[in-house]
Amino acid sequence: QKEVEQDPGPLSVPEGAIVSLNCTYSNSAFQYFMWYRQYSRKGPELLMYTYSSGNKEDGRFTAQVDKSSKYISLFIRDSQPSDSATYLCAMSANTNAGKSTFGDGTTLTVKP
Amino acid sequence: NAGVTQTPKFRVLKTGQSMTLLCAQDMNHEYMYWYRQDPGMGLRLIHYSVGEGTTAKGEVPDGYNVSRLKKQNFLLGLESAAPSQTSVYFCASSYISGTGGQGADTQYFGPGTRLTVL
């Protein structure tokens, strides 16, 4: 069983929809939770990261962490066609500084 | 800043040939990584480095070697290429956004190298 499991998708939504992307994990040592966005034929780019449990908002994006359930989510409000990409969750522990564990990614398509 | 750059962008090899992929970063990051990405398999860590002169094996190191002679460069070598090494290779660098070596491992990725081994 993988340490990080991500809903595989693909996910297709109409423009303006609220999107929920999710990951579960098994390693309770994870304390930092990252979300990366990868456009087709490009390298991943960091969207945002959170520490421990709670929410973090950045524009239309909200990252949510529930450590008790070992569950993290990325919400995209008012989704746009430009949000069409693969989204990767990643996690790291303080004791494993310098190496993250990635999910396999969820491919999102936002249709105009 | 150029960020993370990778050379070459594309390459086609024949089975048994060798090649070196070059990764360079200008952000003074301590940590550098090599990943491969295959359809349906996500990012898999090949080798990584936590500082100049140090390297370590990742999840799928067989058939690859690396060197980090300078802090800004991380080289990935294929000594005898095999069709199973056909993939997209990404280099990344990171810093720990905290103090005392603790914090989020925020990685910056290069644009990738598409390698085909025939």
Short mmCIF file of C-alpha atoms in Angstrom, two decimals:
data_model
loop_
_atom_site.label_atom_id
_atom_site.label_comp_id
_atom_site.label_asym_id
_atom_site.label_seq_id
_atom_site.Cartn_x
_atom_site.Cartn_y
_atom_site.Cartn_z
CA GLN A 1 0.00 0.00 0.00
CA LYS A 2 1.30 3.44 -0.92
CA GLU A 3 1.98 6.01 1.78
CA VAL A 4 -0.01 8.60 -0.19
CA GLU A 5 -3.13 7.78 -2.17
CA GLN A 6 -4.73 10.29 -4.48
CA ASP A 7 -8.09 10.12 -6.25
CA PRO A 8 -6.97 9.19 -9.78
CA GLY A 9 -9.68 10.97 -11.74
CA PRO A 10 -9.84 12.14 -14.40
CA LEU A 11 -12.17 14.88 -13.30
CA SER A 12 -14.20 16.99 -15.75
CA VAL A 13 -16.25 19.96 -14.57
CA PRO A 14 -17.98 22.96 -16.18
CA GLU A 15 -16.45 26.40 -15.84
CA GLY A 16 -17.42 28.06 -12.57
CA ALA A 17 -17.79 24.80 -10.63
CA ILE A 18 -16.22 24.15 -7.25
CA VAL A 19 -13.60 21.42 -7.51
CA SER A 20 -12.46 19.15 -4.69
CA LEU A 21 -9.20 17.23 -5.03
CA ASN A 22 -8.29 14.76 -2.31
CA CYS A 23 -5.47 12.68 -0.88
CA THR A 24 -5.20 10.23 1.99
CA TYR A 25 -2.02 9.14 3.72
CA SER A 26 -0.86 6.55 6.20
CA ASN A 27 2.32 8.05 7.73
CA SER A 28 1.38 9.98 10.87
CA ALA A 29 4.82 11.67 10.82
CA PHE A 30 3.80 13.87 7.87
CA GLN A 31 3.44 17.46 9.01
CA TYR A 32 3.80 19.48 5.82
CA PHE A 33 1.31 19.15 3.00
CA MET A 34 1.93 20.57 -0.47
CA TRP A 35 -0.10 20.88 -3.63
CA TYR A 36 1.56 21.10 -7.03
CA ARG A 37 -0.01 21.87 -10.40
CA GLN A 38 1.37 20.35 -13.59
CA TYR A 39 0.30 21.57 -17.00
CA SER A 40 0.62 19.18 -19.91
CA ARG A 41 4.24 18.63 -20.99
CA LYS A 42 5.53 20.94 -18.22
CA GLY A 43 7.19 20.43 -14.84
CA PRO A 44 5.13 20.57 -11.62
CA GLU A 45 4.89 23.95 -9.90
CA LEU A 46 4.14 24.54 -6.24
CA LEU A 47 0.68 25.98 -5.58
CA MET A 48 0.66 26.15 -1.82
CA TYR A 49 1.59 24.31 1.33
CA THR A 50 0.18 23.98 4.82
CA TYR A 51 1.58 22.92 8.15
CA SER A 52 -0.28 20.46 10.34
CA SER A 53 -4.08 20.64 10.47
CA GLY A 54 -6.26 23.50 9.34
CA ASN A 55 -7.10 25.54 6.29
CA LYS A 56 -5.08 27.88 4.12
CA GLU A 57 -6.56 30.10 1.44
CA ASP A 58 -4.86 31.68 -1.55
CA GLY A 59 -7.20 33.40 -3.97
CA ARG A 60 -9.54 30.80 -5.45
CA PHE A 61 -7.58 27.93 -3.87
CA THR A 62 -8.11 26.53 -0.38
CA ALA A 63 -6.00 23.73 1.12
CA GLN A 64 -7.47 21.77 3.98
CA VAL A 65 -5.75 19.25 6.24
CA ASP A 66 -7.42 16.86 8.67
CA LYS A 67 -4.61 15.02 10.46
CA SER A 68 -7.00 13.01 12.61
CA SER A 69 -8.43 11.43 9.45
CA LYS A 70 -5.14 11.56 7.51
CA TYR A 71 -6.99 13.35 4.73
CA ILE A 72 -6.13 16.48 2.76
CA SER A 73 -8.09 18.41 0.16
CA LEU A 74 -7.58 21.20 -2.33
CA PHE A 75 -10.67 23.21 -3.24
CA ILE A 76 -10.81 25.39 -6.34
CA ARG A 77 -13.60 27.96 -6.42
CA ASP A 78 -14.99 29.43 -9.63
CA SER A 79 -12.90 27.03 -11.69
CA GLN A 80 -11.52 28.31 -15.00
CA PRO A 81 -10.36 26.51 -18.17
CA SER A 82 -6.85 27.66 -17.23
CA ASP A 83 -7.10 25.43 -14.13
CA SER A 84 -7.08 22.37 -16.40
CA ALA A 85 -3.99 20.46 -15.30
CA THR A 86 -2.82 17.54 -13.21
CA TYR A 87 -2.73 18.26 -9.48
CA LEU A 88 -0.24 16.44 -7.27
CA CYS A 89 -0.36 16.29 -3.50
CA ALA A 90 2.90 15.86 -1.60
CA MET A 91 3.83 15.46 2.04
CA SER A 92 6.94 15.60 4.16
CA ALA A 93 7.94 15.04 7.74
CA ASN A 94 10.34 17.14 9.81
CA THR A 95 12.55 14.10 10.32
CA ASN A 96 12.77 13.53 6.59
CA ALA A 97 13.70 17.02 5.54
CA GLY A 98 14.48 17.34 1.88
CA LYS A 99 12.32 14.50 0.59
CA SER A 100 8.60 14.60 -0.10
CA THR A 101 6.23 11.74 -0.85
CA PHE A 102 4.02 12.48 -3.85
CA GLY A 103 0.59 11.26 -4.83
CA ASP A 104 0.13 10.04 -8.41
CA GLY A 105 -1.93 13.07 -9.41
CA THR A 106 -5.49 13.89 -10.44
CA THR A 107 -6.11 15.24 -13.93
CA LEU A 108 -8.68 18.03 -14.03
CA THR A 109 -10.41 19.41 -17.10
CA VAL A 110 -12.53 22.55 -16.80
CA LYS A 111 -14.83 22.92 -19.78
CA PRO A 112 -15.88 26.41 -20.99
CA ASN B 1 16.61 33.97 -12.14
CA ALA B 2 16.38 31.03 -14.53
CA GLY B 3 15.23 28.70 -11.72
CA VAL B 4 15.84 25.05 -12.59
CA THR B 5 17.03 24.24 -16.10
CA GLN B 6 17.52 20.85 -17.73
CA THR B 7 19.62 19.83 -20.71
CA PRO B 8 18.71 18.35 -23.16
CA LYS B 9 14.94 18.75 -23.62
CA PHE B 10 14.60 15.70 -25.87
CA ARG B 11 16.80 12.73 -26.67
CA VAL B 12 16.49 9.45 -28.52
CA LEU B 13 18.95 6.69 -27.65
CA LYS B 14 19.55 3.20 -28.87
CA THR B 15 19.67 0.33 -26.39
CA GLY B 16 23.10 0.17 -24.77
CA GLN B 17 24.08 3.78 -25.40
CA SER B 18 25.01 6.08 -22.55
CA MET B 19 24.10 9.67 -21.82
CA THR B 20 24.15 12.31 -19.11
CA LEU B 21 21.29 14.62 -18.20
CA LEU B 22 22.29 17.94 -16.71
CA CYS B 23 20.30 19.88 -14.14
CA ALA B 24 21.27 23.37 -12.99
CA GLN B 25 19.67 25.67 -10.41
CA ASP B 26 20.49 29.25 -9.54
CA MET B 27 18.52 29.52 -6.29
CA ASN B 28 21.31 28.31 -3.98
CA HIS B 29 19.19 25.36 -2.87
CA GLU B 30 20.81 22.61 -0.83
CA TYR B 31 18.60 19.75 -1.97
CA MET B 32 18.32 18.41 -5.48
CA TYR B 33 16.37 15.47 -6.94
CA TRP B 34 15.95 13.40 -10.05
CA TYR B 35 12.51 11.91 -10.81
CA ARG B 36 11.05 9.94 -13.64
CA GLN B 37 7.39 10.27 -14.59
CA ASP B 38 5.57 7.55 -16.49
CA PRO B 39 1.87 7.47 -17.42
CA GLY B 40 -0.25 6.32 -14.50
CA MET B 41 2.73 6.03 -12.15
CA GLY B 42 3.24 9.54 -10.89
CA LEU B 43 6.66 10.86 -9.93
CA ARG B 44 9.22 8.28 -8.83
CA LEU B 45 12.38 9.41 -7.08
CA ILE B 46 15.57 8.08 -8.69
CA HIS B 47 18.35 9.73 -6.69
CA TYR B 48 18.66 12.81 -4.56
CA SER B 49 21.28 14.98 -2.91
CA VAL B 50 21.19 16.90 0.36
CA GLY B 51 24.30 18.92 -0.42
CA GLU B 52 27.36 19.33 -2.59
CA GLY B 53 29.36 16.12 -2.80
CA THR B 54 26.56 13.92 -1.37
CA THR B 55 24.07 11.66 -3.13
CA ALA B 56 21.57 9.03 -2.03
CA LYS B 57 19.36 6.43 -3.65
CA GLY B 58 15.67 7.00 -4.08
CA GLU B 59 12.85 4.63 -4.95
CA VAL B 60 14.08 3.47 -8.39
CA PRO B 61 17.89 3.93 -8.59
CA ASP B 62 18.87 0.86 -10.64
CA GLY B 63 20.46 1.68 -13.99
CA TYR B 64 21.22 5.29 -13.03
CA ASN B 65 24.13 7.12 -11.42
CA VAL B 66 24.39 10.69 -10.21
CA SER B 67 26.98 13.24 -9.20
CA ARG B 68 26.80 16.57 -7.38
CA LEU B 69 30.27 18.07 -7.74
CA LYS B 70 28.96 21.63 -7.56
CA LYS B 71 26.08 22.88 -5.46
CA GLN B 72 24.23 24.26 -8.46
CA ASN B 73 24.51 21.17 -10.68
CA PHE B 74 23.11 17.65 -10.42
CA LEU B 75 23.95 15.15 -13.15
CA LEU B 76 22.04 11.97 -13.97
CA GLY B 77 23.84 9.30 -15.95
CA LEU B 78 22.56 6.29 -17.85
CA GLU B 79 25.48 3.95 -18.47
CA SER B 80 23.69 1.45 -20.72
CA ALA B 81 20.23 2.63 -21.72
CA ALA B 82 17.31 0.18 -21.85
CA PRO B 83 13.81 0.60 -23.35
CA SER B 84 12.41 0.50 -19.79
CA GLN B 85 14.15 3.83 -19.19
CA THR B 86 11.96 5.57 -21.74
CA SER B 87 10.33 8.27 -19.66
CA VAL B 88 10.13 11.94 -18.84
CA TYR B 89 12.83 12.96 -16.38
CA PHE B 90 12.39 15.88 -14.03
CA CYS B 91 14.97 17.55 -11.89
CA ALA B 92 13.96 19.54 -8.83
CA SER B 93 15.63 21.56 -6.13
CA SER B 94 14.34 22.63 -2.76
CA TYR B 95 15.00 24.49 0.42
CA ILE B 96 13.45 23.83 3.76
CA SER B 97 11.17 26.79 4.54
CA GLY B 98 11.94 26.84 8.24
CA THR B 99 14.87 26.89 10.62
CA GLY B 100 17.16 24.22 11.96
CA GLY B 101 16.52 21.96 8.99
CA GLN B 102 12.83 21.71 9.76
CA GLY B 103 10.02 22.98 7.58
CA ALA B 104 8.15 22.37 4.35
CA ASP B 105 10.08 20.75 1.52
CA THR B 106 8.98 23.09 -1.26
CA GLN B 107 10.38 21.80 -4.54
CA TYR B 108 11.04 23.71 -7.74
CA PHE B 109 10.97 21.63 -10.88
CA GLY B 110 12.69 21.93 -14.22
CA PRO B 111 10.85 21.64 -17.56
CA GLY B 112 11.75 17.97 -18.05
CA THR B 113 13.72 15.83 -20.48
CA ARG B 114 11.83 13.46 -22.75
CA LEU B 115 13.95 10.38 -23.32
CA THR B 116 13.14 7.58 -25.71
CA VAL B 117 15.24 4.42 -25.78
CA LEU B 118 14.77 2.28 -28.87
#
